[in-house]
mmCIF file of C-alpha atoms and ligand atoms in Angstrom:
data_model
loop_
_atom_site.group_PDB
_atom_site.id
_atom_site.type_symbol
_atom_site.label_atom_id
_atom_site.label_comp_id
_atom_site.label_asym_id
_atom_site.label_seq_id
_atom_site.Cartn_x
_atom_site.Cartn_y
_atom_site.Cartn_z
ATOM 1 C CA UNK R 1 0.011 -0.084 0.193
ATOM 2 C CA UNK R 2 1.418 3.260 -0.891
ATOM 3 C CA UNK R 3 2.597 5.668 1.865
ATOM 4 C CA UNK R 4 0.473 8.744 2.074
ATOM 5 C CA UNK R 5 1.909 12.077 1.501
ATOM 6 C CA UNK R 6 2.190 14.785 3.975
ATOM 7 C CA UNK R 7 -0.307 16.671 2.343
ATOM 8 C CA UNK R 8 -2.886 14.014 2.038
ATOM 9 C CA UNK R 9 -2.360 13.102 5.797
ATOM 10 C CA UNK R 10 -2.941 16.530 6.919
ATOM 11 C CA UNK R 11 -6.035 16.917 4.592
ATOM 12 C CA UNK R 12 -7.759 14.141 6.608
ATOM 13 C CA UNK R 13 -10.211 14.756 9.602
ATOM 14 C CA UNK R 14 -10.451 12.498 12.231
ATOM 15 C CA UNK R 15 -12.379 9.233 11.356
ATOM 16 C CA UNK R 16 -16.237 9.600 12.548
ATOM 17 C CA UNK R 17 -16.100 6.438 14.565
ATOM 18 C CA UNK R 18 -12.974 7.796 16.637
ATOM 19 C CA UNK R 19 -14.340 11.356 16.927
ATOM 20 C CA UNK R 20 -17.757 10.031 18.294
ATOM 21 C CA UNK R 21 -15.873 7.396 20.521
ATOM 22 C CA UNK R 22 -13.819 10.505 22.086
ATOM 23 C CA UNK R 23 -16.864 12.973 22.570
ATOM 24 C CA UNK R 24 -19.562 10.312 23.730
ATOM 25 C CA UNK R 25 -16.774 8.812 26.053
ATOM 26 C CA UNK R 26 -15.890 11.918 27.682
ATOM 27 C CA UNK R 27 -19.712 12.816 27.892
ATOM 28 C CA UNK R 28 -20.398 9.527 29.372
ATOM 29 C CA UNK R 29 -17.281 9.665 31.655
ATOM 30 C CA UNK R 30 -18.031 12.998 33.095
ATOM 31 C CA UNK R 31 -21.843 12.546 33.821
ATOM 32 C CA UNK R 32 -20.890 9.225 35.529
ATOM 33 C CA UNK R 33 -18.349 11.143 37.682
ATOM 34 C CA UNK R 34 -20.740 13.956 38.130
ATOM 35 C CA UNK R 35 -23.543 11.392 39.738
ATOM 36 C CA UNK R 36 -20.814 9.486 41.899
ATOM 37 C CA UNK R 37 -19.093 12.603 43.183
ATOM 38 C CA UNK R 38 -20.490 15.730 42.685
ATOM 39 C CA UNK R 39 -18.113 19.058 43.420
ATOM 40 C CA UNK R 40 -21.108 21.549 44.042
ATOM 41 C CA UNK R 41 -24.822 21.198 45.285
ATOM 42 C CA UNK R 42 -27.414 21.970 42.556
ATOM 43 C CA UNK R 43 -29.923 24.649 43.166
ATOM 44 C CA UNK R 44 -32.076 24.046 40.059
ATOM 45 C CA UNK R 45 -34.018 21.227 38.913
ATOM 46 C CA UNK R 46 -31.946 19.099 37.167
ATOM 47 C CA UNK R 47 -34.103 17.592 34.304
ATOM 48 C CA UNK R 48 -35.508 21.244 33.367
ATOM 49 C CA UNK R 49 -32.308 22.763 33.620
ATOM 50 C CA UNK R 50 -30.592 20.064 31.116
ATOM 51 C CA UNK R 51 -33.451 20.270 28.519
ATOM 52 C CA UNK R 52 -32.755 24.061 28.330
ATOM 53 C CA UNK R 53 -29.268 23.740 28.102
ATOM 54 C CA UNK R 54 -29.563 21.049 25.413
ATOM 55 C CA UNK R 55 -32.050 22.999 23.469
ATOM 56 C CA UNK R 56 -29.750 25.915 23.239
ATOM 57 C CA UNK R 57 -26.831 23.802 22.208
ATOM 58 C CA UNK R 58 -28.705 22.223 19.416
ATOM 59 C CA UNK R 59 -29.105 25.758 18.117
ATOM 60 C CA UNK R 60 -25.620 26.626 18.641
ATOM 61 C CA UNK R 61 -24.556 23.460 16.768
ATOM 62 C CA UNK R 62 -26.867 24.415 13.691
ATOM 63 C CA UNK R 63 -25.488 27.842 13.615
ATOM 64 C CA UNK R 64 -21.797 26.648 13.759
ATOM 65 C CA UNK R 65 -22.727 24.040 10.735
ATOM 66 C CA UNK R 66 -24.180 26.472 8.603
ATOM 67 C CA UNK R 67 -21.879 29.449 9.172
ATOM 68 C CA UNK R 68 -18.475 28.584 10.941
ATOM 69 C CA UNK R 69 -17.719 25.053 8.814
ATOM 70 C CA UNK R 70 -18.100 26.529 5.369
ATOM 71 C CA UNK R 71 -16.437 29.633 6.198
ATOM 72 C CA UNK R 72 -13.338 27.699 7.763
ATOM 73 C CA UNK R 73 -13.317 25.067 5.261
ATOM 74 C CA UNK R 74 -13.114 27.639 2.319
ATOM 75 C CA UNK R 75 -10.570 29.638 4.050
ATOM 76 C CA UNK R 76 -8.312 26.558 4.836
ATOM 77 C CA UNK R 77 -8.521 25.331 1.104
ATOM 78 C CA UNK R 78 -7.609 28.696 0.084
ATOM 79 C CA UNK R 79 -4.793 28.767 2.339
ATOM 80 C CA UNK R 80 -3.384 25.648 1.696
ATOM 81 C CA UNK R 81 -3.613 25.932 -2.331
ATOM 82 C CA UNK R 82 -1.587 29.142 -2.232
ATOM 83 C CA UNK R 83 0.776 28.598 0.606
ATOM 84 C CA UNK R 84 -0.410 31.220 2.819
ATOM 85 C CA UNK R 85 -0.456 30.880 6.487
ATOM 86 C CA UNK R 86 2.062 30.372 8.957
ATOM 87 C CA UNK R 87 1.834 26.429 9.064
ATOM 88 C CA UNK R 88 1.608 26.230 4.930
ATOM 89 C CA UNK R 89 5.020 28.056 5.144
ATOM 90 C CA UNK R 90 7.064 26.302 7.555
ATOM 91 C CA UNK R 91 7.779 22.505 6.972
ATOM 92 C CA UNK R 92 7.115 20.609 10.407
ATOM 93 C CA UNK R 93 6.494 16.790 10.419
ATOM 94 C CA UNK R 94 2.631 15.792 10.741
ATOM 95 C CA UNK R 95 2.222 15.099 14.497
ATOM 96 C CA UNK R 96 4.367 18.306 15.439
ATOM 97 C CA UNK R 97 2.201 20.264 13.188
ATOM 98 C CA UNK R 98 -0.969 19.225 14.977
ATOM 99 C CA UNK R 99 0.476 19.773 18.201
ATOM 100 C CA UNK R 100 1.528 23.258 16.909
ATOM 101 C CA UNK R 101 -2.072 23.905 15.630
ATOM 102 C CA UNK R 102 -3.509 22.816 18.736
ATOM 103 C CA UNK R 103 -1.336 25.303 20.963
ATOM 104 C CA UNK R 104 -1.784 28.127 18.586
ATOM 105 C CA UNK R 105 -5.870 27.730 18.270
ATOM 106 C CA UNK R 106 -6.136 27.045 22.083
ATOM 107 C CA UNK R 107 -4.096 30.059 22.771
ATOM 108 C CA UNK R 108 -6.027 32.344 20.642
ATOM 109 C CA UNK R 109 -9.248 31.118 22.053
ATOM 110 C CA UNK R 110 -8.046 32.485 25.470
ATOM 111 C CA UNK R 111 -7.856 35.669 23.629
ATOM 112 C CA UNK R 112 -11.270 35.317 22.371
ATOM 113 C CA UNK R 113 -12.713 34.366 25.825
ATOM 114 C CA UNK R 114 -11.370 37.229 27.084
ATOM 115 C CA UNK R 115 -12.759 39.739 24.561
ATOM 116 C CA UNK R 116 -16.353 37.898 24.971
ATOM 117 C CA UNK R 117 -15.954 39.285 28.350
ATOM 118 C CA UNK R 118 -14.797 42.710 27.846
ATOM 119 C CA UNK R 119 -16.127 43.919 24.553
ATOM 120 C CA UNK R 120 -19.753 44.910 25.799
ATOM 121 C CA UNK R 121 -21.780 43.552 22.786
ATOM 122 C CA UNK R 122 -19.780 40.303 22.956
ATOM 123 C CA UNK R 123 -20.404 40.136 26.633
ATOM 124 C CA UNK R 124 -24.345 40.308 26.111
ATOM 125 C CA UNK R 125 -24.104 37.302 24.353
ATOM 126 C CA UNK R 126 -21.543 35.584 26.648
ATOM 127 C CA UNK R 127 -23.417 36.504 29.603
ATOM 128 C CA UNK R 128 -26.278 34.191 28.515
ATOM 129 C CA UNK R 129 -23.468 30.856 29.088
ATOM 130 C CA UNK R 130 -22.464 32.645 32.248
ATOM 131 C CA UNK R 131 -26.062 33.072 33.781
ATOM 132 C CA UNK R 132 -26.566 29.490 34.359
ATOM 133 C CA UNK R 133 -27.112 29.219 38.057
ATOM 134 C CA UNK R 134 -25.304 25.557 38.532
ATOM 135 C CA UNK R 135 -22.336 24.473 36.521
ATOM 136 C CA UNK R 136 -22.285 21.085 34.876
ATOM 137 C CA UNK R 137 -21.186 19.307 31.679
ATOM 138 C CA UNK R 138 -24.717 20.522 30.203
ATOM 139 C CA UNK R 139 -23.023 24.125 30.682
ATOM 140 C CA UNK R 140 -20.408 23.231 28.484
ATOM 141 C CA UNK R 141 -22.771 23.350 25.498
ATOM 142 C CA UNK R 142 -25.120 26.150 26.476
ATOM 143 C CA UNK R 143 -24.384 29.278 24.511
ATOM 144 C CA UNK R 144 -26.608 31.592 22.729
ATOM 145 C CA UNK R 145 -26.415 30.745 19.105
ATOM 146 C CA UNK R 146 -25.457 34.360 17.918
ATOM 147 C CA UNK R 147 -22.152 34.194 20.215
ATOM 148 C CA UNK R 148 -21.321 31.221 17.775
ATOM 149 C CA UNK R 149 -22.211 33.652 14.985
ATOM 150 C CA UNK R 150 -20.020 36.760 16.345
ATOM 151 C CA UNK R 151 -17.037 33.991 16.737
ATOM 152 C CA UNK R 152 -17.211 33.037 12.879
ATOM 153 C CA UNK R 153 -14.743 35.875 11.619
ATOM 154 C CA UNK R 154 -12.430 35.072 14.823
ATOM 155 C CA UNK R 155 -12.319 31.325 14.053
ATOM 156 C CA UNK R 156 -11.622 32.406 10.199
ATOM 157 C CA UNK R 157 -8.781 34.554 10.979
ATOM 158 C CA UNK R 158 -7.503 31.728 13.484
ATOM 159 C CA UNK R 159 -7.201 29.305 10.374
ATOM 160 C CA UNK R 160 -6.120 31.584 7.871
ATOM 161 C CA UNK R 161 -3.097 33.586 9.494
ATOM 162 C CA UNK R 162 -2.060 30.156 10.961
ATOM 163 C CA UNK R 163 -2.414 28.010 8.035
ATOM 164 C CA UNK R 164 -4.438 25.312 10.060
ATOM 165 C CA UNK R 165 -4.827 22.132 8.100
ATOM 166 C CA UNK R 166 -8.231 19.881 8.262
ATOM 167 C CA UNK R 167 -6.443 17.372 10.724
ATOM 168 C CA UNK R 168 -5.032 20.195 13.074
ATOM 169 C CA UNK R 169 -8.516 21.840 13.193
ATOM 170 C CA UNK R 170 -10.152 18.571 13.924
ATOM 171 C CA UNK R 171 -7.896 17.241 16.517
ATOM 172 C CA UNK R 172 -8.165 20.605 18.157
ATOM 173 C CA UNK R 173 -11.827 20.878 18.090
ATOM 174 C CA UNK R 174 -12.147 17.312 19.395
ATOM 175 C CA UNK R 175 -9.803 18.115 22.208
ATOM 176 C CA UNK R 176 -11.826 21.536 22.833
ATOM 177 C CA UNK R 177 -15.048 20.049 23.059
ATOM 178 C CA UNK R 178 -13.810 16.827 25.760
ATOM 179 C CA UNK R 179 -12.116 19.746 27.774
ATOM 180 C CA UNK R 180 -15.034 21.976 28.096
ATOM 181 C CA UNK R 181 -17.231 19.025 29.111
ATOM 182 C CA UNK R 182 -14.892 18.154 31.397
ATOM 183 C CA UNK R 183 -13.783 21.596 33.199
ATOM 184 C CA UNK R 184 -17.641 22.681 33.191
ATOM 185 C CA UNK R 185 -18.572 19.479 35.073
ATOM 186 C CA UNK R 186 -19.600 18.899 38.654
ATOM 187 C CA UNK R 187 -16.895 16.538 39.135
ATOM 188 C CA UNK R 188 -15.074 16.310 42.388
ATOM 189 C CA UNK R 189 -11.708 15.097 41.617
ATOM 190 C CA UNK R 190 -8.938 14.123 44.444
ATOM 191 C CA UNK R 191 -8.003 17.649 45.722
ATOM 192 C CA UNK R 192 -4.082 16.707 45.369
ATOM 193 C CA UNK R 193 -4.495 15.245 41.976
ATOM 194 C CA UNK R 194 -6.638 18.294 40.426
ATOM 195 C CA UNK R 195 -4.160 20.804 42.387
ATOM 196 C CA UNK R 196 -1.338 19.321 40.080
ATOM 197 C CA UNK R 197 -3.191 18.873 37.335
ATOM 198 C CA UNK R 198 -4.471 22.316 36.633
ATOM 199 C CA UNK R 199 -0.976 23.484 36.287
ATOM 200 C CA UNK R 200 -1.497 21.337 32.737
ATOM 201 C CA UNK R 201 -5.038 21.781 31.598
ATOM 202 C CA UNK R 202 -8.135 23.552 32.953
ATOM 203 C CA UNK R 203 -9.985 21.625 35.705
ATOM 204 C CA UNK R 204 -13.621 21.770 37.097
ATOM 205 C CA UNK R 205 -12.353 23.646 40.214
ATOM 206 C CA UNK R 206 -10.522 26.180 38.521
ATOM 207 C CA UNK R 207 -13.143 26.595 35.931
ATOM 208 C CA UNK R 208 -15.776 27.060 38.733
ATOM 209 C CA UNK R 209 -14.095 30.082 39.722
ATOM 210 C CA UNK R 210 -14.688 31.648 36.523
ATOM 211 C CA UNK R 211 -18.153 31.146 36.810
ATOM 212 C CA UNK R 212 -18.482 32.847 40.235
ATOM 213 C CA UNK R 213 -20.575 35.861 40.883
ATOM 214 C CA UNK R 214 -17.955 37.702 41.897
ATOM 215 C CA UNK R 215 -16.346 39.654 39.471
ATOM 216 C CA UNK R 216 -12.578 39.504 40.160
ATOM 217 C CA UNK R 217 -13.190 35.869 39.973
ATOM 218 C CA UNK R 218 -14.977 35.761 36.802
ATOM 219 C CA UNK R 219 -11.931 37.972 35.386
ATOM 220 C CA UNK R 220 -9.595 34.930 35.586
ATOM 221 C CA UNK R 221 -9.139 31.477 34.384
ATOM 222 C CA UNK R 222 -10.020 32.483 30.605
ATOM 223 C CA UNK R 223 -8.244 29.312 29.402
ATOM 224 C CA UNK R 224 -9.966 26.244 27.668
ATOM 225 C CA UNK R 225 -7.591 23.128 27.120
ATOM 226 C CA UNK R 226 -4.155 23.991 28.351
ATOM 227 C CA UNK R 227 -3.831 26.319 31.613
ATOM 228 C CA UNK R 228 -0.368 28.043 30.507
ATOM 229 C CA UNK R 229 -2.080 31.075 28.861
ATOM 230 C CA UNK R 230 -3.608 32.044 32.457
ATOM 231 C CA UNK R 231 -0.445 31.530 34.075
ATOM 232 C CA UNK R 232 1.601 33.594 31.598
ATOM 233 C CA UNK R 233 -1.072 36.767 31.675
ATOM 234 C CA UNK R 234 -1.231 36.356 35.382
ATOM 235 C CA UNK R 235 -4.980 35.760 34.867
ATOM 236 C CA UNK R 236 -4.708 32.585 37.268
ATOM 237 C CA UNK R 237 -6.774 32.510 40.160
ATOM 238 C CA UNK R 238 -6.937 29.437 42.189
ATOM 239 C CA UNK R 239 -7.249 30.064 45.749
ATOM 240 C CA UNK R 240 -10.940 30.590 46.343
ATOM 241 C CA UNK R 241 -12.583 27.948 48.585
ATOM 242 C CA UNK R 242 -15.023 25.844 46.456
ATOM 243 C CA UNK R 243 -17.843 25.869 49.187
ATOM 244 C CA UNK R 244 -17.700 30.119 49.037
ATOM 245 C CA UNK R 245 -18.491 30.407 45.241
ATOM 246 C CA UNK R 246 -21.640 31.060 43.968
ATOM 247 C CA UNK R 247 -22.436 30.406 40.476
ATOM 248 C CA UNK R 248 -24.069 32.766 38.000
ATOM 249 C CA UNK R 249 -24.069 36.377 37.343
ATOM 250 C CA UNK R 250 -25.322 38.837 39.933
ATOM 251 C CA UNK R 251 -27.888 40.792 38.271
ATOM 252 C CA UNK R 252 -29.738 37.468 36.817
ATOM 253 C CA UNK R 253 -29.936 34.946 39.696
ATOM 254 C CA UNK R 254 -33.753 35.097 39.700
ATOM 255 C CA UNK R 255 -34.626 31.594 37.715
ATOM 256 C CA UNK R 256 -37.897 33.266 36.367
ATOM 257 C CA UNK R 257 -35.839 35.326 34.312
ATOM 258 C CA UNK R 258 -33.988 32.349 33.164
ATOM 259 C CA UNK R 259 -36.073 30.527 30.945
ATOM 260 C CA UNK R 260 -35.279 29.519 27.680
ATOM 261 C CA UNK R 261 -37.358 32.158 25.876
ATOM 262 C CA UNK R 262 -35.712 34.795 28.306
ATOM 263 C CA UNK R 263 -32.495 33.477 28.012
ATOM 264 C CA UNK R 264 -32.675 33.967 23.676
ATOM 265 C CA UNK R 265 -33.728 37.384 24.104
ATOM 266 C CA UNK R 266 -31.381 38.413 27.256
ATOM 267 C CA UNK R 267 -28.554 39.689 24.754
ATOM 268 C CA UNK R 268 -31.172 42.556 23.266
ATOM 269 C CA UNK R 269 -33.055 42.984 26.491
ATOM 270 C CA UNK R 270 -30.716 43.131 29.591
ATOM 271 C CA UNK R 271 -31.067 46.617 31.279
ATOM 272 C CA UNK R 272 -28.462 46.467 34.022
ATOM 273 C CA UNK R 273 -24.897 46.146 35.026
ATOM 274 C CA UNK R 274 -24.142 42.243 35.555
ATOM 275 C CA UNK R 275 -21.765 42.546 38.443
ATOM 276 C CA UNK R 276 -24.358 44.465 40.592
ATOM 277 C CA UNK R 277 -27.085 42.496 42.397
ATOM 278 C CA UNK R 278 -30.737 43.539 41.405
ATOM 279 C CA UNK R 279 -31.060 45.462 44.463
ATOM 280 C CA UNK R 280 -27.740 47.202 44.247
ATOM 281 C CA UNK R 281 -24.579 46.053 45.868
ATOM 282 C CA UNK R 282 -21.808 43.937 44.575
ATOM 283 C CA UNK R 283 -21.150 40.542 45.739
ATOM 284 C CA UNK R 284 -17.792 40.755 47.484
ATOM 285 C CA UNK R 285 -15.973 38.160 49.829
ATOM 286 C CA UNK R 286 -15.936 39.021 53.909
ATOM 287 C CA UNK R 287 -12.706 37.723 54.435
ATOM 288 C CA UNK R 288 -9.379 37.685 52.420
ATOM 289 C CA UNK R 289 -8.877 34.824 50.224
ATOM 290 C CA UNK R 290 -5.693 32.579 51.337
ATOM 291 C CA UNK R 291 -2.519 33.132 48.996
ATOM 292 C CA UNK R 292 -0.682 32.397 46.764
ATOM 293 C CA UNK R 293 -3.454 32.820 44.134
ATOM 294 C CA UNK R 294 -1.761 29.913 42.183
ATOM 295 C CA UNK R 295 -2.611 27.359 44.574
ATOM 296 C CA UNK R 296 -5.840 25.361 44.108
ATOM 297 C CA UNK R 297 -8.171 25.206 47.318
ATOM 298 C CA UNK R 298 -10.410 22.417 47.675
HETATM 299 ZN ZN1 LIG Z 1 -16.570 33.180 30.296
#
């Protein structure tokens, strides 16, 4: 059998069976772990919340399929044909090229995530993800569909500028999906193990801090797969005791305002500062957090 050229190799996507096995395996694993060892106590009705999050995830997946995928693929083909884009200009062995692709895409997703919090228009949409009052694997898929639409130019630029191949993109997408299911999950890992693991990848306790109602805590831990961008930019915050975290956005803690219909219109109707409670006042910690910031509290 003839060996594949590098070009043919990089033009592949992950086989459907492998992709399915990895994603459904990760989903089944975290759902089982959430049932066995939950990290946080639920505040909402599980079935109703999961149904709402799943409905939103279908709209999100549909938006990605009809907008991001065709745009990304067209730019990828153009870049590869013309030899444009960083990784189309340097010759790396296939495995190294895939690894570098994952690092570059993951790092620039960190930048995008930061922007979704700091650009007011983008925050209006990303707020819908943060307004979930519980945090588990279903939150990982619960985004406003239009947030995905806004991310299409960013994703296209990532692919085009870095000269990402179909294989590099597919590996990053699968790793990202597995990681977001894991780090949003309500899984209580052994604390000593997680304390070390979060120096490499984003973990449930670490990302839970990003979903806190305290703004300085939400303004940290923006990373997705690997945690190094938060260490590099000193946006890491691991020293919040988990029992003291309330999940959500202070201005939207009333479940009656978080029905499916109200979540879909929230970006257009939100009429108050996110980080103040409805009756004013900001969530603050009564006592100082333990130091250093870079050690995970259990
Ligand atoms: Zn966020």
